[in-house]
Short mmCIF file of C-alpha atoms in Angstrom, two decimals:
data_model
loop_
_atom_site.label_atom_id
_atom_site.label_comp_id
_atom_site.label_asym_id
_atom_site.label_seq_id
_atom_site.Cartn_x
_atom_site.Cartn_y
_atom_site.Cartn_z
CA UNK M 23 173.56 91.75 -81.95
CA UNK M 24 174.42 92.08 -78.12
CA UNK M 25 177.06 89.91 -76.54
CA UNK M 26 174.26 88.95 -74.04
CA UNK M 27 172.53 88.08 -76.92
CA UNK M 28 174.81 86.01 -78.41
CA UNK M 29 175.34 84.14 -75.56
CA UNK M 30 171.66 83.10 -75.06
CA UNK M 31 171.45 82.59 -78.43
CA UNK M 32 174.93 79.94 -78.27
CA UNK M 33 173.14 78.85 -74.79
CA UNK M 34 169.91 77.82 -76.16
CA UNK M 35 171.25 76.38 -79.47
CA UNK M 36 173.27 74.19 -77.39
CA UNK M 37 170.66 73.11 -75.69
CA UNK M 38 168.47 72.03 -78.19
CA UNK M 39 171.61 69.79 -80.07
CA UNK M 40 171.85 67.85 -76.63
CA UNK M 41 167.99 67.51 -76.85
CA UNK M 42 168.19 66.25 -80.24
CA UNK M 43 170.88 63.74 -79.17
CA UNK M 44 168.97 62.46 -76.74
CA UNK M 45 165.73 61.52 -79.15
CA UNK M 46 167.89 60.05 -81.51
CA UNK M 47 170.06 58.11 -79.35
CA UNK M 48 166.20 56.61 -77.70
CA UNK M 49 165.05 55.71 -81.18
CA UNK M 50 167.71 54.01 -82.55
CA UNK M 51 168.89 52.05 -79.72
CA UNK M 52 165.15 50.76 -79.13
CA UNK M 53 164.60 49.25 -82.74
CA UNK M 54 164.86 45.63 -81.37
CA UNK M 55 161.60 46.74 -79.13
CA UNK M 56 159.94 48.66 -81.52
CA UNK M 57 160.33 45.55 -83.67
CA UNK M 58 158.61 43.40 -81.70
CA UNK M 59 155.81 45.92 -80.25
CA UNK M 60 154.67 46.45 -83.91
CA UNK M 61 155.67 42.74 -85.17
CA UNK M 62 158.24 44.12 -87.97
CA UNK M 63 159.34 40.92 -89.89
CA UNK M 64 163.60 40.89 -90.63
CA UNK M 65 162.60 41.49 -94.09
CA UNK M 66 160.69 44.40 -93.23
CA UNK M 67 162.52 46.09 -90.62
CA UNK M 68 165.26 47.37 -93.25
CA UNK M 69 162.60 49.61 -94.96
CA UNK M 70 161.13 51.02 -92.05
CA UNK M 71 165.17 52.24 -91.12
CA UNK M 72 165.81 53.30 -94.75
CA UNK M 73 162.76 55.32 -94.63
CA UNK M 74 163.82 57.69 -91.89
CA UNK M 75 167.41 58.87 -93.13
CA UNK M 76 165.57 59.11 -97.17
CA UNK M 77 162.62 61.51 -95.39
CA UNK M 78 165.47 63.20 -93.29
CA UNK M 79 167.08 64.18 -96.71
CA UNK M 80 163.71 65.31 -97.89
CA UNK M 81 162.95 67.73 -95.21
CA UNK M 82 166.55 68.77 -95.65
CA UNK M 83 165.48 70.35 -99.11
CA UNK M 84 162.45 71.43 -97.63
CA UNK M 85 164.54 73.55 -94.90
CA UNK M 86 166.47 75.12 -97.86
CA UNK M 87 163.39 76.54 -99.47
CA UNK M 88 161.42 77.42 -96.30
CA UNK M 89 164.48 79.54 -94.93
CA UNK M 90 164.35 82.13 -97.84
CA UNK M 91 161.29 82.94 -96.00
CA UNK M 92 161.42 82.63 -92.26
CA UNK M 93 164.74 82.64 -90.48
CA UNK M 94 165.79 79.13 -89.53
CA UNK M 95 165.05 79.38 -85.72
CA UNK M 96 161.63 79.73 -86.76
CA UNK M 97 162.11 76.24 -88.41
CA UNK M 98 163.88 74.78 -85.30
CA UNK M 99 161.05 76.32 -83.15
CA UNK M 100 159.03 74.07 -84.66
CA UNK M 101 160.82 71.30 -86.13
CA UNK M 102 161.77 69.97 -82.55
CA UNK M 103 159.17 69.85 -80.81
CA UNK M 104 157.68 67.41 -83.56
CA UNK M 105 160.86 65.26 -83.49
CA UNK M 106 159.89 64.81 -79.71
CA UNK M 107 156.40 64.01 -80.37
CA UNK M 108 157.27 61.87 -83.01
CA UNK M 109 159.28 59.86 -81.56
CA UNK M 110 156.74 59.51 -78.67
CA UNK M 111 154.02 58.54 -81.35
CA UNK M 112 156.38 55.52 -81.99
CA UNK M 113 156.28 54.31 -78.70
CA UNK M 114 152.20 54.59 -78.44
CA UNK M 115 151.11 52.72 -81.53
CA UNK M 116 149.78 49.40 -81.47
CA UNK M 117 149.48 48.74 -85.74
CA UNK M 118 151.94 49.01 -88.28
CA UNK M 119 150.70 51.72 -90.17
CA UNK M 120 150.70 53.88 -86.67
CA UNK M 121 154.88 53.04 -86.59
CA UNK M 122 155.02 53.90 -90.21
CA UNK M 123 153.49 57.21 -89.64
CA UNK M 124 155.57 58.44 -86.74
CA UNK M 125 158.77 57.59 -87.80
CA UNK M 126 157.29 59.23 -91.45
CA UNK M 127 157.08 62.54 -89.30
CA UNK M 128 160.14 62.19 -87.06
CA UNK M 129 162.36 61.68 -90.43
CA UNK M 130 160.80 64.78 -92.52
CA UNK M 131 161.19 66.41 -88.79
CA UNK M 132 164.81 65.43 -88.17
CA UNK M 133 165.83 66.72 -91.61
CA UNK M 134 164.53 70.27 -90.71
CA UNK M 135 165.82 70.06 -87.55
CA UNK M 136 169.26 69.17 -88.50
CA UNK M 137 169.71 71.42 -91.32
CA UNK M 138 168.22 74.53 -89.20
CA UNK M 139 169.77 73.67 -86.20
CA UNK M 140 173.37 73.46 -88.14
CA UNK M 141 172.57 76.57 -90.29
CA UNK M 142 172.08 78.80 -87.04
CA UNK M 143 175.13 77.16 -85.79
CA UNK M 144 177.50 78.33 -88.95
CA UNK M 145 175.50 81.94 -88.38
CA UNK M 146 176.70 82.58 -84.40
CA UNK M 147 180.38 80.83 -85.18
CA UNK M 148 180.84 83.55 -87.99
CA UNK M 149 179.47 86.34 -85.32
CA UNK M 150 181.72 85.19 -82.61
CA UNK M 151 185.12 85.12 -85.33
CA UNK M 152 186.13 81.66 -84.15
CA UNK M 153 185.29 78.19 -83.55
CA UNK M 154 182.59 77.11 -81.66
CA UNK M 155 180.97 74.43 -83.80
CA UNK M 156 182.57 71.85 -82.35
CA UNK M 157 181.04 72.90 -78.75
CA UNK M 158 177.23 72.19 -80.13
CA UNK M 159 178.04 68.79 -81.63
CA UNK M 160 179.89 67.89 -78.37
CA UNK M 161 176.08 68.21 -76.86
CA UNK M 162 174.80 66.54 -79.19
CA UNK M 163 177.59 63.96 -78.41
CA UNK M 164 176.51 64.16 -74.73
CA UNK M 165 172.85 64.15 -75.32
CA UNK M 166 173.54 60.82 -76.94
CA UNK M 167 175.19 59.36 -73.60
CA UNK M 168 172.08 60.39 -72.24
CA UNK M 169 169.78 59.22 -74.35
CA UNK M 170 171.60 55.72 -74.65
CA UNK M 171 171.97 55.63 -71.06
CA UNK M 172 168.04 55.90 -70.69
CA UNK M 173 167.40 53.45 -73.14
CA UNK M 174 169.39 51.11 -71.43
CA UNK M 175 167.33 51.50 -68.16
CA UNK M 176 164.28 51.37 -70.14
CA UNK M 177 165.50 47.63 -71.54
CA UNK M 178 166.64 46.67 -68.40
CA UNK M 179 163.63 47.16 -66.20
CA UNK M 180 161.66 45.64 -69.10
CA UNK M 181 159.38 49.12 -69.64
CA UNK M 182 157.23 50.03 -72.72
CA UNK M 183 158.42 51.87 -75.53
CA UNK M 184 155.89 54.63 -74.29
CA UNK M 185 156.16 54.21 -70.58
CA UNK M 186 160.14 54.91 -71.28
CA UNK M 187 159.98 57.83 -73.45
CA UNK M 188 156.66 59.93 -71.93
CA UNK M 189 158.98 61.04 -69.04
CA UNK M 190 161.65 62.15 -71.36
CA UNK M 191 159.20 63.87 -74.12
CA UNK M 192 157.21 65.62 -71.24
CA UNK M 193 161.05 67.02 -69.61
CA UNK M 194 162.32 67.83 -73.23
CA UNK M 195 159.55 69.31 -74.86
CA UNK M 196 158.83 72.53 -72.16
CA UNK M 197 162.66 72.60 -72.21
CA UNK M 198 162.74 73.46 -75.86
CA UNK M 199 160.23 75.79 -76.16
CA UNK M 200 161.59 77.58 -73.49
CA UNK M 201 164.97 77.83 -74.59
CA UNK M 202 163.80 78.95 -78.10
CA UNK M 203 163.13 82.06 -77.35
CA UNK M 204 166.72 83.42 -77.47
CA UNK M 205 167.73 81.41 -80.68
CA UNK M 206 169.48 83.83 -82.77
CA UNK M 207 171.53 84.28 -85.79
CA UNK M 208 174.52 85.67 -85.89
CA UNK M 209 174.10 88.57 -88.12
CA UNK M 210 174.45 92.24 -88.40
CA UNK M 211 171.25 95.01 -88.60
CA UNK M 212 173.14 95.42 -91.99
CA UNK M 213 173.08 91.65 -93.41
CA UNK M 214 168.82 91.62 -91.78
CA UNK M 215 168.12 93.91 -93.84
CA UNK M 216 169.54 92.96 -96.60
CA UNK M 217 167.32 89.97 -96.67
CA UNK M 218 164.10 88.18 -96.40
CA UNK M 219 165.25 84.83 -94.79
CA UNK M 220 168.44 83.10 -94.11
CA UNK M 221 168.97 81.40 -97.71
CA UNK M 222 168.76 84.61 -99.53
CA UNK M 223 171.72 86.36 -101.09
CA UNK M 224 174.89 84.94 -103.09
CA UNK M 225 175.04 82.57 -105.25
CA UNK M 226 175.71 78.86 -104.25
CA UNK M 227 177.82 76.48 -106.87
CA UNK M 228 177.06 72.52 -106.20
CA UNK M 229 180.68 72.36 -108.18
CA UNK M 230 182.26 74.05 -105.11
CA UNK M 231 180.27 72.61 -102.40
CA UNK M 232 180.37 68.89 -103.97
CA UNK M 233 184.31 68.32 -101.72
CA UNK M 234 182.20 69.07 -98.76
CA UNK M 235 179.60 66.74 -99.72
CA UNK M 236 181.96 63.95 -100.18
CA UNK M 237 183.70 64.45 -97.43
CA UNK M 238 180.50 64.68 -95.16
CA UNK M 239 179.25 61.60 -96.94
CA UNK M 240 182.77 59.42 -96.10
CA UNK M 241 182.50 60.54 -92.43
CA UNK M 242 178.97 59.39 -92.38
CA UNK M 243 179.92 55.71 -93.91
CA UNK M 244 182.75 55.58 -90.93
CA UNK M 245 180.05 56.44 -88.77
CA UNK M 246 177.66 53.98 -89.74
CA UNK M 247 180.07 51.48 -89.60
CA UNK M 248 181.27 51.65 -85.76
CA UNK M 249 177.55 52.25 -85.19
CA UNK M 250 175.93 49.00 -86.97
CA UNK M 251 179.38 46.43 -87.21
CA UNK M 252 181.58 47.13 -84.00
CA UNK M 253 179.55 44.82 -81.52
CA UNK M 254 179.03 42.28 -84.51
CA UNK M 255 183.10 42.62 -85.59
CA UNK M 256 184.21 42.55 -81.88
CA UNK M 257 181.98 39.43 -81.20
CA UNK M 258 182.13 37.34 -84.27
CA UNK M 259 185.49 38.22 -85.66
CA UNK M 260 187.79 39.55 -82.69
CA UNK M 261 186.33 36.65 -80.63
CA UNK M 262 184.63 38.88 -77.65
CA UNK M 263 182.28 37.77 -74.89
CA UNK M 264 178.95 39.50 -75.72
CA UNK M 265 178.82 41.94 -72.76
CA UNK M 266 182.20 43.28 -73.95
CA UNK M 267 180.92 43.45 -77.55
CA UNK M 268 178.46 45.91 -76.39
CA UNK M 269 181.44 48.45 -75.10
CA UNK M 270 182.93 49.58 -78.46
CA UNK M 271 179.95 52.45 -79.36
CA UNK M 272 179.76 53.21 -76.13
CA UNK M 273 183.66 53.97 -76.12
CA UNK M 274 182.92 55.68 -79.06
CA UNK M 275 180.19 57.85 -78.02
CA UNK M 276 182.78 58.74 -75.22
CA UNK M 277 185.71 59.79 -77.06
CA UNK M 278 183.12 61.50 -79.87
CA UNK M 279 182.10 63.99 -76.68
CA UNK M 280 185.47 64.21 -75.37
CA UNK M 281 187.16 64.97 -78.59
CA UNK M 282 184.37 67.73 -79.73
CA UNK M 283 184.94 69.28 -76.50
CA UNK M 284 188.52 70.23 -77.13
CA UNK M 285 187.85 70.43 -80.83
CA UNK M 286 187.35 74.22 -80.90
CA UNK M 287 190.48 74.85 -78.54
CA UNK M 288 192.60 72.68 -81.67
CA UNK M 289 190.95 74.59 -84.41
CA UNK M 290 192.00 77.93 -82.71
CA UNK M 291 195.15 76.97 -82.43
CA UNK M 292 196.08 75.13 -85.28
CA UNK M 293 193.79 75.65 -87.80
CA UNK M 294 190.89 73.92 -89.21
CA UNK M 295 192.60 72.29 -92.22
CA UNK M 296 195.43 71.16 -89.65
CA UNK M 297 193.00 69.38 -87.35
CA UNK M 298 190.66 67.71 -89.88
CA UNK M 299 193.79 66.68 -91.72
CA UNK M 300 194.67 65.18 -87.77
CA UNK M 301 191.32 63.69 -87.46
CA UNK M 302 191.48 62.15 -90.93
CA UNK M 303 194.49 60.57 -90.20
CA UNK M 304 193.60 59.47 -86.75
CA UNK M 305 190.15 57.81 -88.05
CA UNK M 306 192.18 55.89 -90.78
CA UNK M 307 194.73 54.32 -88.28
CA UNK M 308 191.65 53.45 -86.41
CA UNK M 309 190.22 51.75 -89.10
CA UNK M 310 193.60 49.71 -89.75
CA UNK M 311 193.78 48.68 -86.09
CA UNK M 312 190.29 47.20 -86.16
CA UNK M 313 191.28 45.24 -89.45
CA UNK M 314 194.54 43.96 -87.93
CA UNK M 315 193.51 43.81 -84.64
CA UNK M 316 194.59 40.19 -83.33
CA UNK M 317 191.85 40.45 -80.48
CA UNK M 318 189.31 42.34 -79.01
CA UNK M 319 191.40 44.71 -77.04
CA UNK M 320 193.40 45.87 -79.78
CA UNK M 321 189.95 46.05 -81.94
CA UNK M 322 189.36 48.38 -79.14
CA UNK M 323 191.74 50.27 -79.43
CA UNK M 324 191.01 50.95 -83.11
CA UNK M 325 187.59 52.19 -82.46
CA UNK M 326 188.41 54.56 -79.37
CA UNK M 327 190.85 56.01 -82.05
CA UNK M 328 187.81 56.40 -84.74
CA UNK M 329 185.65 58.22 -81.94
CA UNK M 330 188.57 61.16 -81.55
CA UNK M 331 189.47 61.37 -85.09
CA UNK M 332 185.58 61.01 -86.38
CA UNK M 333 184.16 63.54 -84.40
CA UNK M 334 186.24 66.65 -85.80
CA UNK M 335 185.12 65.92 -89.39
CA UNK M 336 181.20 66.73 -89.42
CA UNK M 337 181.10 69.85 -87.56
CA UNK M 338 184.15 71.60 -88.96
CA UNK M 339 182.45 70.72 -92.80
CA UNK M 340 179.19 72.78 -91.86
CA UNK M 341 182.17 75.66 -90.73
CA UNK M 342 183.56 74.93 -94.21
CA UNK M 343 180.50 75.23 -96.27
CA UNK M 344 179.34 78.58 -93.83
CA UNK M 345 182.79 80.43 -95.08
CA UNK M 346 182.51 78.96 -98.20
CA UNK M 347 179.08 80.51 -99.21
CA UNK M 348 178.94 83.41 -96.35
CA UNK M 349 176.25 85.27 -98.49
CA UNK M 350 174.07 81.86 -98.81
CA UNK M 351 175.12 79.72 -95.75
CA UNK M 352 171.58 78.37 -94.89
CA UNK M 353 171.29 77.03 -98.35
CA UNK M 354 174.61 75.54 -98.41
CA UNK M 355 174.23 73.75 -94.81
CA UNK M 356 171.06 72.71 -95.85
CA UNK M 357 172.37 71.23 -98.99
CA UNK M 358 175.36 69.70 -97.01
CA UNK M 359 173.34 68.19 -94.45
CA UNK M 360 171.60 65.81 -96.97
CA UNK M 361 174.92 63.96 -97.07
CA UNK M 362 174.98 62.96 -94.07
CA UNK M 363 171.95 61.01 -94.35
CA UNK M 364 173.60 59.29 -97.56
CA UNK M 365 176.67 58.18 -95.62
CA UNK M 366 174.38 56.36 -93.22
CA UNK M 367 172.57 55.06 -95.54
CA UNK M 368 175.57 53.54 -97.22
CA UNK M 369 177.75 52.99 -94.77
CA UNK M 370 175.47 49.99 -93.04
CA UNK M 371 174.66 47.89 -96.44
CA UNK M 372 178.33 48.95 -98.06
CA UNK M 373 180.33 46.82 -94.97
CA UNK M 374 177.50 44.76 -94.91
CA UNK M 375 177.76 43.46 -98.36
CA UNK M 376 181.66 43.58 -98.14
CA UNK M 377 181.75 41.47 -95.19
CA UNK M 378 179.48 38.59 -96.39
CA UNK M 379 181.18 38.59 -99.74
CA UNK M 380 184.90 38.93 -98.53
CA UNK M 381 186.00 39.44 -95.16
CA UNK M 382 184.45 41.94 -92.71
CA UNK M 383 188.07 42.33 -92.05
CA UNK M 384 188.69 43.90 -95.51
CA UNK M 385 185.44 45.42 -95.59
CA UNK M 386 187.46 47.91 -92.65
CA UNK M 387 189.51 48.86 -95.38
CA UNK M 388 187.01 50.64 -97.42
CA UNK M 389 185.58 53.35 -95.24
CA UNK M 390 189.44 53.64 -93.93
CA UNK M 391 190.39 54.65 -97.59
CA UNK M 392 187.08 56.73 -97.95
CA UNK M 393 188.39 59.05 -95.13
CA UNK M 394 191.75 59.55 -96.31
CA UNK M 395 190.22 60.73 -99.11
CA UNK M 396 189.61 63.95 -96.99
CA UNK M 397 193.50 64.52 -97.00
CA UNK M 398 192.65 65.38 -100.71
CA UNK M 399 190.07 68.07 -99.72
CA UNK M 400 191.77 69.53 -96.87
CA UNK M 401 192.43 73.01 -98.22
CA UNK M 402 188.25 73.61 -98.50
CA UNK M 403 188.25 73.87 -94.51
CA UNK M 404 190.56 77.17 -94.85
CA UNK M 405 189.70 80.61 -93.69
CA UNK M 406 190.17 81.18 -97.26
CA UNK M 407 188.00 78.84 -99.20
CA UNK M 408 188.01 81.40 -102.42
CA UNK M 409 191.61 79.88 -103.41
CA UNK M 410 190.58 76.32 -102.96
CA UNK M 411 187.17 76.98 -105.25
CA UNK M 412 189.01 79.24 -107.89
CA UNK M 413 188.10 82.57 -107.09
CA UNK M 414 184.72 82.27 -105.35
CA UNK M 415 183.62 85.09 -103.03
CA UNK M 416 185.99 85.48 -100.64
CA UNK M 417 184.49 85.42 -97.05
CA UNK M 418 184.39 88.44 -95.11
CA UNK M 419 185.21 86.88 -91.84
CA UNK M 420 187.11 84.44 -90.84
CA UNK M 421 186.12 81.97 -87.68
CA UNK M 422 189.23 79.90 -87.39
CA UNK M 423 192.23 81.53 -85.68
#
């Protein structure tokens, strides 16, 4: 592999994570319309969300198998530009069953997306020998801002689901097509021909990969939480006008991108077990601030400290999991990305529950203890992952520095 080609290949891969951020960030933060377009009762409405994250997992495990076939940016190729339309069939329907479809299709496609998209990512950081994972969630990070951003306009000017995402799907989906015909993996002539598809080769233990999982799971459940409660917790416990209850995720969002895009510059320099010990311990005081907080700037605070401690976690776990397994990486990615949909689907109900039977203050304590549990699974994000998982291949190359 050239170095032109490998910066194409980071290029276009970076593209397509802001791209995805952007489609998320539209469907999520238009459920209140797409509730009413489709007249989802309360009772309802949970199901229809549940769905998407459950299907997500499910085309997760597809990705695994499919990729000991093709190469993964022959999944992405495809799995995006059905995300796109997906999410466009959503804002067309007019009957239930039309919703229930296209989200049906945008959750089975965001699962392939995200595993493949994350699998080619682990492939190019081991090519370049350092960190650059980081770098591609930071677009997805800014894709989001985007994506929210539009949303907002949409709501705002009072325009139809599909009236506010045909201009977007129609920019996007020539983008992506375009830009993937330079995704690449990052692997020799050598490793190609040694085989078929991306998932082949090595063996992968669930034993040794189940710290990962955890971890990716607890990061998820923080997540989930500043996501679905910090408007709510600002508002209704903190005592917050309902304009500034709206600012928390959008601080959030902020520091996510901010903190992603130094992220690789940290891991070079300090390590990756150094800075997701950092971020652990950053994300935990953040959580404590919002559960103390006496008011709503404090409870700010907290959750602009969550955004920079957060955002190291995810991406430097797919890293992990790549040097971890570096003969079976796509498998292990693809295994590790079904966590994250079980964080978020736990996360939400978890404080949820909490909150209603306790305090939602104390419910903050629970995802805050969840994280720290990290701390106890630090030494799986070394460059040498074979001490941490007694004596498992050692990987050849090592991406942190």
């Amino acid at each position: 592999m050239t170095d032109a080609g490998l910066r194409y290949g980071r290029a276009s891969l970076g593209l397509s994570f802001g791209i995805q951020g952007v489609a998320f960030a539209l469907l999520v933060t238009r459920i209140p319309a797409i509730q009413d377009q489709y007249g989802i009762s309360d009772g309802l409405l949970p199901v229809f969300l549940a769905a998407v994250p459950i299907l997500a997992g499910a085309g997760s495990v597809a990705t695994e198998k499919v990729v000991a076939r093709v190469r993964p940016g022959v999944v992405l190729r495809w799995a995006q530009p059905l995300v796109l339309l997906a999410l466009l069939g959503v804002g067309a329907g007019r009957e239930v069953w039309h919703v229930a479809v296209a989200l049906g299709v945008f959750g089975l496609a965001v699962g392939a997306l995200d595993a493949s998209m994350n699998m080619l990512g682990v492939s190019l950081q081991r090519a370049y020998g350092r960190s650059i994972m980081l770098g591609f969630h930071a677009a997805y990070s800014l894709g989001g801002i985007a994506g929210a951003s539009l949303a907002w306009v949409g709501a705002r000017w009072d325009l139809s689901l599909f009236v506010s995402y045909l201009p977007v799907v129609v920019v996007l989906l020539p983008a992506a097509l375009a830009g993937s015909r330079w995704y690449t993996e990052g692997k020799g002539p050598a490793e190609e021909a040694g085989s078929g598809g991306g998932g082949a080769g090595g063996g992968l233990s669930f034993k040794l990969l189940l710290p990962l999982c955890l971890v990716m799971t607890f990061a998820y459940i923080g997540d989930s939480t500043v996501s679905n409660w910090s408007a709510k917790y600002l508002q209704d416990v903190l005592g917050s006008s309902e304009q500034l209850a709206t600012v928390p995720y959008n601080v959030y969002m902020v520091t996510t991108l901010l903190g992603r895009a130094v992220g690789d510059l940290g891991v070079r320099r300090f390590g990756a077990v150094a800075v997701v010990r950092g971020g652990s311990l950053l994300a935990a005081g953040g959580f404590a601030v919002v559960a103390l907080a006496p008011g709503a700037w404090v409870g700010m605070l907290g959750f602009t400290m969550l955004g920079f401690g957060l955002c190291v976690i995810v991406p430097q776990t797919f890293a992990a999991a790549g040097r971890m397994f570096p003969e079976n990486s796509d498998a292990a990615v693809a295994r590790l990305n079904i966590f994250n949909y079980v964080g978020f689907l736990i996360g939400s109900p978890l404080v949820g529950a909490l909150g209603d039977a306790w305090s939602y203050r104390g419910a903050m304590l629970v995802p805050m203890g969840l994280v720290l549990v990290t701390l106890v699974y630090a030494r799986a994000f070394g460059p040498d992952p074979a001490r941490y998982g007694g004596g498992h291949e050692r990987a050849r190359t090592a991406d942190v520095g």
